[in-house]
Tab-separated table of C-alpha atoms in Angstrom:
chain	number	residue	atom	x	y	z
A	1207	MET	CA	-96.169	-4.098	10.613
A	1208	ALA	CA	-93.558	-0.935	9.162
A	1209	LEU	CA	-93.067	-2.822	5.733
A	1210	VAL	CA	-96.888	-4.386	5.743
A	1211	VAL	CA	-97.835	-0.343	6.297
A	1212	ALA	CA	-95.675	0.815	3.402
A	1213	VAL	CA	-96.961	-2.047	1.248
A	1214	CYS	CA	-100.729	-1.473	1.269
A	1215	ALA	CA	-99.770	2.557	1.599
A	1216	LEU	CA	-97.539	2.437	-2.415
A	1217	SER	CA	-100.292	-0.561	-3.777
A	1218	ALA	CA	-102.783	2.116	-2.363
A	1219	LEU	CA	-101.336	4.652	-4.715
A	1220	LEU	CA	-100.188	3.005	-7.726
A	1221	VAL	CA	-104.118	1.869	-7.967
A	1222	ASN	CA	-104.419	6.127	-7.428
A	1223	MET	CA	-102.072	6.600	-10.190
A	1224	ALA	CA	-103.418	3.762	-12.666
A	1225	VAL	CA	-100.062	2.253	-12.524
A	1226	ALA	CA	-100.813	-1.060	-11.248
A	1227	VAL	CA	-104.043	-3.231	-9.749
A	1228	PHE	CA	-104.454	-6.284	-7.885
A	1229	HIS	CA	-107.929	-7.713	-9.325
A	1230	ASP	CA	-107.508	-9.119	-12.774
A	1231	GLY	CA	-111.291	-8.386	-13.424
A	1232	VAL	CA	-111.349	-4.718	-12.016
A	1233	ARG	CA	-107.453	-3.977	-14.441
A	1234	PRO	CA	-109.308	-3.759	-17.628
A	1235	PHE	CA	-111.101	-1.328	-16.925
A	1236	MET	CA	-108.648	0.861	-15.679
A	1237	LEU	CA	-107.866	2.172	-19.484
A	1238	ASP	CA	-111.387	3.137	-19.629
A	1239	HIS	CA	-110.583	5.483	-15.890
A	1240	ARG	CA	-107.588	6.486	-17.582
A	1241	GLN	CA	-108.929	7.965	-20.672
A	1242	GLY	CA	-111.935	9.466	-18.455
A	1243	ARG	CA	-114.632	6.900	-20.438
A	1244	MET	CA	-115.143	6.093	-16.339
A	1245	LYS	CA	-114.907	8.214	-13.235
A	1246	ARG	CA	-114.061	6.716	-9.625
A	1247	ARG	CA	-117.335	7.168	-8.663
A	1248	GLU	CA	-118.359	4.651	-10.878
A	1249	ILE	CA	-115.246	2.164	-11.056
A	1250	THR	CA	-115.097	2.095	-6.929
A	1251	PRO	CA	-118.537	0.431	-6.578
A	1252	LEU	CA	-117.776	-2.241	-9.237
A	1253	ALA	CA	-113.650	-2.897	-7.394
A	1254	PHE	CA	-115.925	-3.590	-4.719
A	1255	SER	CA	-118.980	-5.672	-5.308
A	1256	LEU	CA	-115.590	-7.928	-7.875
A	1257	SER	CA	-113.519	-8.622	-4.004
A	1258	ALA	CA	-115.820	-8.131	-0.636
A	1259	GLY	CA	-116.353	-12.135	-1.294
A	1260	PHE	CA	-113.201	-12.606	-1.492
A	1261	VAL	CA	-111.354	-10.666	0.983
A	1262	PHE	CA	-114.544	-11.643	3.690
A	1263	GLY	CA	-115.123	-14.996	2.599
A	1264	LEU	CA	-111.083	-16.240	1.831
A	1265	GLY	CA	-109.113	-13.255	2.392
A	1266	ALA	CA	-109.784	-12.915	6.029
A	1267	PRO	CA	-110.443	-16.487	6.938
A	1268	MET	CA	-107.137	-17.965	5.416
A	1269	ALA	CA	-104.990	-15.327	7.415
A	1270	PHE	CA	-106.413	-16.197	10.684
A	1271	SER	CA	-106.594	-20.153	10.166
A	1272	THR	CA	-102.623	-20.040	9.655
A	1273	GLY	CA	-101.543	-16.707	10.950
A	1274	VAL	CA	-99.853	-15.809	7.145
A	1275	LEU	CA	-100.968	-12.333	5.661
A	1276	ASN	CA	-101.898	-13.225	1.425
A	1277	PRO	CA	-102.623	-11.256	-1.318
A	1278	TRP	CA	-106.861	-10.977	-0.839
A	1279	ILE	CA	-106.525	-9.581	2.193
A	1280	LEU	CA	-104.224	-6.428	1.692
A	1281	PHE	CA	-104.111	-6.039	-2.037
A	1282	LEU	CA	-107.789	-6.231	-2.274
A	1283	PRO	CA	-108.983	-3.620	-0.063
A	1284	THR	CA	-106.276	-1.440	-1.257
A	1285	ASP	CA	-107.593	-1.213	-4.964
A	1286	VAL	CA	-110.712	0.229	-3.438
A	1287	LEU	CA	-109.383	2.525	-0.956
A	1288	GLY	CA	-106.870	3.965	-3.959
A	1289	LEU	CA	-110.067	4.372	-5.955
A	1290	LEU	CA	-111.944	5.962	-3.013
A	1291	ALA	CA	-109.532	8.387	-2.952
A	1292	ALA	CA	-109.286	11.669	-4.851
A	1293	ARG	CA	-106.144	12.903	-3.609
A	1294	ARG	CA	-102.942	10.510	-3.791
A	1295	TRP	CA	-101.745	11.966	-0.104
A	1296	LEU	CA	-105.428	10.311	0.872
A	1297	ALA	CA	-104.086	7.081	-1.003
A	1298	VAL	CA	-101.282	6.676	0.643
A	1299	VAL	CA	-102.944	6.863	4.308
A	1300	LEU	CA	-106.086	4.763	3.165
A	1301	GLY	CA	-104.095	1.903	2.849
A	1302	ALA	CA	-101.594	2.566	5.843
A	1303	VAL	CA	-104.570	2.513	7.788
A	1304	TRP	CA	-105.931	-0.557	6.642
A	1305	ALA	CA	-102.331	-2.395	7.374
A	1306	LEU	CA	-102.834	-1.132	10.784
A	1307	LEU	CA	-106.122	-2.268	11.161
A	1308	VAL	CA	-105.650	-5.671	9.375
A	1309	VAL	CA	-102.254	-6.628	11.777
A	1310	PHE	CA	-104.052	-5.277	15.081
A	1311	GLY	CA	-106.764	-7.651	14.224
A	1312	LEU	CA	-105.448	-10.106	13.256
A	1313	SER	CA	-102.883	-10.222	16.140
A	1314	ARG	CA	-105.439	-9.546	18.453
A	1315	ALA	CA	-108.137	-12.291	16.447
A	1316	THR	CA	-105.369	-15.187	17.152
A	1317	GLN	CA	-104.742	-14.504	20.413
A	1318	ALA	CA	-108.315	-14.236	21.489
A	1319	ALA	CA	-108.802	-18.065	20.174
A	1320	GLN	CA	-105.917	-19.813	20.828
A	1321	SER	CA	-107.151	-19.086	24.189
A	1322	LEU	CA	-110.337	-21.187	23.860
A	1323	PRO	CA	-110.510	-24.318	25.082
A	1324	VAL	CA	-111.232	-25.952	21.997
A	1325	ASP	CA	-108.406	-24.011	19.649
A	1326	PHE	CA	-109.746	-24.500	17.023
A	1327	LEU	CA	-106.787	-22.920	15.164
A	1328	THR	CA	-104.126	-25.701	16.084
A	1329	ALA	CA	-106.711	-28.444	15.142
A	1330	MET	CA	-106.701	-25.912	10.954
A	1331	GLN	CA	-103.022	-26.822	10.528
A	1332	SER	CA	-104.939	-30.887	9.804
A	1333	LEU	CA	-105.131	-28.309	6.264
A	1334	SER	CA	-101.916	-28.842	5.071
A	1335	ASP	CA	-101.171	-32.038	4.103
A	1336	PRO	CA	-104.412	-32.731	1.769
A	1337	VAL	CA	-103.366	-29.242	0.389
A	1338	MET	CA	-99.880	-29.961	-0.284
A	1339	TYR	CA	-100.280	-33.348	-2.021
A	1340	LEU	CA	-102.764	-32.519	-3.780
A	1341	PHE	CA	-102.310	-29.122	-4.783
A	1342	ALA	CA	-99.115	-31.674	-6.784
A	1343	PHE	CA	-102.243	-33.159	-9.254
A	1344	PHE	CA	-103.328	-30.410	-10.979
A	1345	PRO	CA	-100.813	-30.623	-14.170
A	1346	ALA	CA	-102.128	-33.423	-15.068
A	1347	VAL	CA	-106.029	-32.180	-14.061
A	1348	ALA	CA	-104.995	-29.907	-16.635
A	1349	VAL	CA	-103.998	-31.941	-18.970
A	1350	ALA	CA	-107.534	-34.149	-19.011
A	1351	TYR	CA	-109.416	-30.694	-19.934
A	1352	GLN	CA	-107.141	-29.807	-22.613
A	1353	PHE	CA	-105.929	-32.845	-23.849
A	1354	GLY	CA	-108.836	-35.332	-23.063
A	1355	ARG	CA	-109.098	-37.939	-20.949
A	1356	ALA	CA	-106.528	-40.838	-22.225
A	1357	ARG	CA	-103.721	-38.017	-22.212
A	1358	GLY	CA	-104.789	-36.681	-18.930
A	1359	ALA	CA	-104.750	-40.431	-17.479
A	1360	ILE	CA	-101.213	-40.784	-18.230
A	1361	ALA	CA	-99.990	-37.896	-16.933
A	1362	PHE	CA	-101.354	-38.663	-13.721
A	1363	ALA	CA	-99.966	-42.315	-13.574
A	1364	VAL	CA	-96.594	-40.522	-14.482
A	1365	GLU	CA	-96.874	-38.000	-11.302
A	1366	GLY	CA	-98.079	-41.051	-8.753
A	1367	VAL	CA	-95.149	-43.275	-9.865
A	1368	LEU	CA	-92.759	-40.584	-9.512
A	1369	MET	CA	-94.162	-39.094	-6.460
A	1370	LEU	CA	-93.895	-42.930	-5.104
A	1371	ALA	CA	-90.706	-42.969	-5.959
A	1372	SER	CA	-89.511	-39.911	-4.921
A	1373	ALA	CA	-91.672	-40.529	-0.918
A	1374	HIS	CA	-88.834	-43.867	-1.014
A	1375	VAL	CA	-85.998	-42.388	-2.571
A	1376	TRP	CA	-85.659	-39.180	-1.133
A	1377	LYS	CA	-87.220	-38.946	1.824
A	1378	GLY	CA	-86.360	-35.647	2.566
A	1379	VAL	CA	-87.407	-34.558	-0.232
A	1380	PHE	CA	-91.394	-33.129	-0.586
A	1381	PRO	CA	-93.091	-36.466	-2.675
A	1382	GLY	CA	-94.595	-33.924	-4.537
A	1383	ALA	CA	-91.973	-31.725	-6.269
A	1384	LEU	CA	-91.007	-33.712	-8.644
A	1385	SER	CA	-93.999	-35.159	-9.954
A	1386	MET	CA	-95.887	-31.951	-10.699
A	1387	ALA	CA	-92.736	-30.554	-12.390
A	1388	VAL	CA	-92.800	-33.181	-14.594
A	1389	GLY	CA	-96.371	-33.109	-14.966
A	1390	MET	CA	-96.171	-29.361	-16.205
A	1391	LEU	CA	-93.225	-30.385	-18.570
A	1392	LEU	CA	-96.008	-32.419	-20.318
A	1393	LEU	CA	-98.786	-29.784	-20.425
A	1394	VAL	CA	-96.437	-27.496	-21.921
A	1395	GLY	CA	-95.440	-30.067	-24.547
A	1396	LEU	CA	-98.240	-31.184	-26.069
A	1397	ALA	CA	-99.340	-27.298	-25.851
A	1398	LEU	CA	-96.405	-26.523	-27.956
A	1399	HIS	CA	-96.291	-29.921	-29.907
A	1400	HIS	CA	-100.320	-29.223	-30.489
A	1401	ASP	CA	-99.623	-25.248	-32.086
A	1402	LEU	CA	-96.837	-26.697	-34.036
A	1403	VAL	CA	-99.265	-29.345	-35.481
A	1404	LYS	CA	-101.917	-27.370	-36.606
A	1405	ARG	CA	-99.780	-24.445	-38.001
A	1406	ARG	CA	-98.062	-27.192	-39.763
A	1407	ALA	CA	-101.464	-27.971	-41.413
A	1408	ALA	CA	-102.443	-24.491	-42.126
A	1409	ARG	CA	-98.982	-23.656	-44.639
A	1410	GLU	CA	-99.423	-27.018	-46.044
A	1411	GLU	CA	-103.191	-26.286	-46.653
A	1412	ALA	CA	-102.326	-22.564	-47.629
A	1413	ARG	CA	-99.699	-23.895	-49.871
A	1414	ALA	CA	-102.010	-26.954	-51.569
A	1415	ARG	CA	-104.558	-23.904	-52.669
A	1416	GLY	CA	-101.602	-21.677	-53.741
A	1417	ALA	CA	-102.172	-18.682	-50.987
A	1418	ARG	CA	-99.763	-17.328	-48.460
A	1419	PRO	CA	-99.376	-18.867	-45.220
A	1420	PRO	CA	-101.086	-18.103	-42.196
A	1421	VAL	CA	-99.637	-15.198	-39.927
A	1422	PRO	CA	-100.737	-14.521	-35.957
A	1423	ASP	CA	-103.024	-11.655	-35.315
A	1424	THR	CA	-100.972	-8.340	-34.530
A	1425	SER	CA	-103.704	-5.787	-35.084
A	1426	ALA	CA	-103.411	-4.931	-31.213
A	1427	ASP	CA	-99.322	-4.167	-31.811
A	1428	SER	CA	-99.759	-0.446	-31.251
A	1429	LEU	CA	-102.100	-0.304	-28.472
A	1430	PHE	CA	-99.785	-2.489	-26.361
A	1431	GLY	CA	-96.936	-0.962	-27.281
A	1432	ALA	CA	-98.341	2.234	-26.425
A	1433	ASN	CA	-99.706	0.821	-22.605
A	1434	ALA	CA	-95.975	-1.257	-22.493
A	1435	LYS	CA	-94.300	2.240	-22.816
A	1436	ARG	CA	-96.527	3.588	-20.141
A	1437	LEU	CA	-95.419	0.984	-17.880
A	1438	ARG	CA	-91.365	1.270	-18.378
A	1439	THR	CA	-92.575	5.040	-17.667
A	1440	HIS	CA	-93.291	4.054	-14.243
A	1441	LEU	CA	-90.814	1.375	-13.752
A	1442	PRO	CA	-89.338	3.015	-10.681
A	1443	TRP	CA	-92.733	3.141	-8.630
A	1444	LEU	CA	-93.106	-0.782	-9.566
A	1445	MET	CA	-89.682	-1.724	-8.823
A	1446	ALA	CA	-90.126	-0.085	-5.064
A	1447	LEU	CA	-93.485	-1.957	-5.388
A	1448	GLY	CA	-91.182	-5.699	-6.310
A	1449	GLY	CA	-89.318	-4.397	-3.583
A	1450	LEU	CA	-91.895	-4.558	-1.044
A	1451	VAL	CA	-93.563	-7.266	-2.407
A	1452	GLY	CA	-90.405	-9.724	-2.039
A	1453	THR	CA	-89.663	-8.782	1.053
A	1454	LEU	CA	-92.715	-9.508	2.688
A	1455	CYS	CA	-92.725	-12.641	1.297
A	1456	ALA	CA	-89.014	-13.219	3.049
A	1457	THR	CA	-90.258	-12.333	6.253
A	1458	GLY	CA	-92.151	-15.374	6.377
A	1459	ALA	CA	-95.391	-12.851	7.483
A	1460	PHE	CA	-97.126	-13.127	3.905
A	1461	ALA	CA	-97.989	-16.170	1.229
A	1462	GLY	CA	-99.218	-15.678	-2.777
A	1463	GLY	CA	-101.416	-18.105	-2.509
A	1464	GLU	CA	-103.746	-20.899	-1.018
A	1465	ALA	CA	-102.011	-23.359	-0.572
A	1466	THR	CA	-98.280	-22.131	0.587
A	1467	SER	CA	-100.578	-19.880	2.767
A	1468	TYR	CA	-100.213	-23.428	4.931
A	1469	LEU	CA	-96.681	-24.394	3.721
A	1470	VAL	CA	-94.912	-20.472	5.131
A	1471	GLN	CA	-97.114	-21.140	8.292
A	1472	HIS	CA	-94.606	-24.235	9.039
A	1473	GLY	CA	-91.657	-22.699	7.624
A	1474	ASP	CA	-91.518	-25.064	4.435
A	1475	MET	CA	-90.435	-21.421	2.003
A	1476	VAL	CA	-88.708	-23.842	-0.763
A	1477	ASN	CA	-91.852	-26.115	-1.032
A	1478	ALA	CA	-93.760	-22.891	-0.769
A	1479	ALA	CA	-91.508	-21.180	-3.733
A	1480	GLN	CA	-92.029	-24.166	-5.982
A	1481	VAL	CA	-95.474	-24.384	-5.381
A	1482	ASP	CA	-96.131	-20.563	-5.877
A	1483	PHE	CA	-93.522	-21.451	-9.106
A	1484	TYR	CA	-95.791	-23.738	-11.146
A	1485	ARG	CA	-99.069	-22.108	-10.005
A	1486	THR	CA	-97.444	-18.652	-11.600
A	1487	PHE	CA	-97.800	-20.008	-15.322
A	1488	GLY	CA	-101.114	-20.202	-15.379
A	1489	PHE	CA	-101.161	-16.568	-14.730
A	1490	VAL	CA	-98.509	-15.031	-16.850
A	1491	PRO	CA	-101.211	-15.126	-20.075
A	1492	LEU	CA	-103.997	-13.155	-18.200
A	1493	ILE	CA	-101.588	-11.015	-16.136
A	1494	GLY	CA	-99.677	-10.580	-19.296
A	1495	LEU	CA	-102.410	-9.772	-21.525
A	1496	THR	CA	-104.758	-7.001	-19.576
A	1497	SER	CA	-101.453	-5.166	-18.481
A	1498	LEU	CA	-100.792	-4.841	-22.371
A	1499	ALA	CA	-104.762	-4.119	-22.876
A	1500	SER	CA	-105.107	-1.575	-19.753
A	1501	GLY	CA	-101.495	-0.008	-19.539
A	1502	THR	CA	-102.004	-1.170	-15.763
A	1503	PHE	CA	-100.204	-3.668	-13.943
A	1504	ALA	CA	-100.713	-5.764	-11.292
A	1505	THR	CA	-100.053	-5.174	-7.952
A	1506	ASN	CA	-98.350	-8.736	-7.777
A	1507	GLY	CA	-96.690	-8.981	-11.056
A	1508	VAL	CA	-96.590	-11.633	-13.018
A	1509	ASN	CA	-96.207	-13.926	-9.689
A	1510	PHE	CA	-92.977	-14.673	-9.813
A	1511	VAL	CA	-91.928	-12.517	-7.258
A	1512	TYR	CA	-93.576	-14.280	-4.476
A	1513	ALA	CA	-91.459	-17.375	-5.441
A	1514	VAL	CA	-88.252	-15.155	-5.213
A	1515	GLY	CA	-89.143	-13.965	-1.815
A	1516	TYR	CA	-89.641	-17.102	-0.179
A	1517	ILE	CA	-86.636	-18.855	-1.036
A	1518	ALA	CA	-84.315	-15.505	-0.371
A	1519	PRO	CA	-81.846	-15.645	2.400
A	1520	ASN	CA	-82.544	-12.067	3.935
A	1521	VAL	CA	-84.605	-8.948	3.102
A	1522	ALA	CA	-81.732	-7.367	1.937
A	1523	VAL	CA	-82.059	-9.982	-1.446
A	1524	ALA	CA	-85.504	-10.161	-1.146
A	1525	ALA	CA	-85.905	-6.574	-2.066
A	1526	LEU	CA	-83.543	-6.750	-4.040
A	1527	ALA	CA	-84.801	-9.745	-6.396
A	1528	GLY	CA	-88.602	-8.600	-6.353
A	1529	ALA	CA	-86.893	-4.956	-7.665
A	1530	ALA	CA	-85.423	-7.380	-10.955
A	1531	VAL	CA	-88.440	-9.287	-10.955
A	1532	PHE	CA	-90.610	-6.463	-11.478
A	1533	THR	CA	-88.292	-4.751	-14.054
A	1534	VAL	CA	-87.969	-8.312	-16.271
A	1535	GLU	CA	-91.500	-8.666	-15.784
A	1536	VAL	CA	-92.370	-4.973	-17.453
A	1537	LEU	CA	-89.733	-5.262	-20.521
A	1538	ALA	CA	-90.284	-8.461	-21.695
A	1539	LEU	CA	-94.901	-7.364	-22.020
A	1540	THR	CA	-94.239	-6.566	-25.393
A	1541	GLN	CA	-92.435	-9.682	-26.100
A	1542	LEU	CA	-94.899	-12.018	-23.474
A	1543	GLY	CA	-97.600	-10.957	-26.269
A	1544	LYS	CA	-96.496	-11.309	-29.629
A	1545	LEU	CA	-95.507	-15.031	-27.876
A	1546	PHE	CA	-98.549	-16.077	-27.000
A	1547	ALA	CA	-99.477	-14.223	-30.578
A	1548	HIS	CA	-97.780	-17.703	-31.475
A	1549	VAL	CA	-98.048	-20.114	-29.665
A	1550	PRO	CA	-102.849	-19.802	-28.557
A	1551	SER	CA	-102.779	-22.993	-27.096
A	1552	VAL	CA	-100.269	-22.398	-24.202
A	1553	GLN	CA	-102.725	-19.373	-23.591
A	1554	ASP	CA	-105.304	-22.220	-23.557
A	1555	ALA	CA	-103.138	-24.170	-21.128
A	1556	ALA	CA	-103.182	-21.114	-18.569
A	1557	ASP	CA	-106.772	-21.093	-18.216
A	1558	HIS	CA	-106.793	-25.091	-17.135
A	1559	ILE	CA	-104.557	-24.554	-14.791
A	1560	ARG	CA	-106.632	-22.033	-13.471
A	1561	HIS	CA	-109.412	-24.051	-13.496
A	1562	ALA	CA	-107.457	-27.276	-12.177
A	1563	ILE	CA	-105.671	-25.474	-9.258
A	1564	ASN	CA	-109.451	-24.276	-8.511
A	1565	GLN	CA	-110.599	-27.609	-8.613
A	1566	VAL	CA	-107.502	-29.477	-6.408
A	1567	LEU	CA	-107.511	-26.757	-4.064
A	1568	GLU	CA	-111.204	-26.816	-3.310
A	1569	LEU	CA	-110.570	-30.731	-2.278
A	1570	GLY	CA	-107.665	-30.558	-0.543
A	1571	ILE	CA	-109.279	-27.484	1.529
A	1572	LEU	CA	-112.949	-29.553	2.557
A	1573	PHE	CA	-110.159	-32.711	2.636
A	1574	GLY	CA	-108.063	-30.596	5.501
A	1575	SER	CA	-111.454	-29.208	7.295
A	1576	VAL	CA	-113.148	-32.714	7.895
A	1577	LEU	CA	-109.632	-33.380	9.428
A	1578	ALA	CA	-109.699	-30.252	11.216
A	1579	GLY	CA	-113.492	-30.972	12.298
A	1580	MET	CA	-112.591	-34.360	13.688
A	1581	ARG	CA	-109.899	-33.205	15.581
A	1582	MET	CA	-111.763	-31.290	17.638
A	1583	ALA	CA	-115.099	-33.248	18.071
A	1584	GLY	CA	-114.408	-36.560	16.558
A	1585	GLY	CA	-117.274	-37.859	14.471
A	1586	THR	CA	-119.612	-34.880	15.765
A	1587	GLY	CA	-117.232	-32.656	14.270
A	1588	ILE	CA	-117.426	-34.150	11.201
A	1589	ALA	CA	-120.301	-33.162	10.661
A	1590	LEU	CA	-120.293	-30.147	11.714
A	1591	VAL	CA	-118.236	-28.628	9.043
A	1592	GLY	CA	-119.018	-30.700	6.485
A	1593	GLY	CA	-123.195	-30.131	6.844
A	1594	MET	CA	-121.937	-26.391	7.145
A	1595	TYR	CA	-119.960	-26.888	4.108
A	1596	VAL	CA	-122.931	-28.580	1.771
A	1597	LEU	CA	-125.158	-26.220	3.621
A	1598	ASN	CA	-123.494	-23.217	1.734
A	1599	GLU	CA	-123.678	-25.046	-1.098
A	1600	ALA	CA	-128.035	-25.289	-0.944
A	1601	MET	CA	-128.009	-21.861	-0.065
A	1602	GLY	CA	-126.079	-20.749	-3.595
A	1603	ARG	CA	-122.508	-20.433	-1.654
A	1604	PRO	CA	-123.172	-17.111	0.187
A	1605	VAL	CA	-119.268	-17.975	0.510
A	1606	ILE	CA	-117.694	-18.806	-2.194
A	1607	ARG	CA	-116.450	-22.768	-2.165
A	1608	LEU	CA	-112.804	-22.341	-1.334
A	1609	ALA	CA	-113.428	-20.434	1.874
A	1610	ALA	CA	-116.662	-22.138	2.308
A	1611	ALA	CA	-114.602	-25.258	4.665
A	1612	PRO	CA	-112.624	-23.523	6.518
A	1613	VAL	CA	-115.057	-21.021	7.891
A	1614	ALA	CA	-117.168	-24.063	8.328
A	1615	VAL	CA	-113.897	-24.648	10.352
A	1616	ILE	CA	-113.965	-21.778	12.464
A	1617	CYS	CA	-118.165	-21.622	13.403
A	1618	THR	CA	-118.220	-25.222	14.453
A	1619	GLY	CA	-115.167	-23.956	16.580
A	1620	LEU	CA	-116.898	-21.697	18.056
A	1621	LEU	CA	-119.965	-23.259	18.555
A	1622	LEU	CA	-117.840	-25.930	20.001
A	1623	ASN	CA	-116.351	-23.947	22.849
A	1624	VAL	CA	-120.554	-22.433	23.435
A	1625	ALA	CA	-121.331	-26.258	23.784
A	1626	TYR	CA	-117.927	-26.419	26.356
A	1627	TRP	CA	-118.868	-23.355	28.529
A	1628	SER	CA	-122.891	-24.842	28.628
A	1629	HIS	CA	-121.530	-28.390	29.852
A	1630	LEU	CA	-122.510	-29.927	26.739
A	1631	PHE	CA	-119.132	-30.834	24.627
A	1632	THR	CA	-116.160	-31.793	26.700
A	1633	PRO	CA	-113.066	-31.299	24.242
A	1634	LEU	CA	-110.653	-34.149	23.306
A	1635	LYS	CA	-107.711	-35.486	24.805
A	1636	GLY	CA	-104.626	-34.124	23.039
């Protein structure tokens, strides 16, 4: 509890100081805020409108169903509270109060749910397997999006064979581990090869015309340099934040992603580290470049702190490792910006990774939610969960798609309990 309070209080303070913001859509506006072109009363409603759906539609249901905290329920509200506060001390207080509300509220809600005749929280453990196994194929999906159907099919075939072989040969290892790693190598390799071929062709064309070879655009270097220097000035604050986030991950009370919430719930920290490590590559360009452009870092850094925290042997090591990860990320920002100017296909690959991850997670969570419905009430549970999901689609998605299926499971569980008390439903045995 003390650790969650400290993380939320510090993250709200750093938002107030325009040093770190979690929401990628809010971060670009922080430069205008720092330079006086946008006031707090203008940017706070914007941050709330961008975050509310993720807090109540994704973060809260995910935390409730797994018992594991996540960035959407902790850091998106501290974005808003940090911007709302007129004084730094008030930002600290508001962040701490939010942390207490989350911890006590989640604990009481979980206890109440588990005391019901139909325990839908236990049924929601069915989400873990579809999410974990399908997630292993997101690199193949990204390859298909970026490099076409043929290469996507080849990547999927390679991953599928490796998954089958892993399940047969290394029975104690998660079967998707090797396939996910090789899929990421294929994607990055194809992106680098595409850039090299394109650069070689451009040089040959320039040579044929007698012109100088094209060079990457570095016109933003001066702005990037000033903003990177600002972040280095605030490095002690960011090191403290990285240490706290890493420590929170090491406790098993916090997970950085949708898939890893279910892994951490079952104590599978090694696979959680691997999943969030590969997932990070989809966010490095986005977080790195928005941090350079705005002079405001991300509350979770470039995401590597999650994987480091999961596998740390104890909280002391996790704190030191988290601080070290944030240090390296901040110091490497300038070089990161220059790197992506030279390898645009790798930056494009990151966009496709994020899209592929969302698609795979949506499908895995939907499959798992349908299984949870079946576990609670057989065919009736399938119909209720699936029907609510389809209804959400027809209504224009008032609940975002990633969270729609878990929310449907929770609503189905509550409905089945009402039916039980009304003598209209008998819980399934076992």
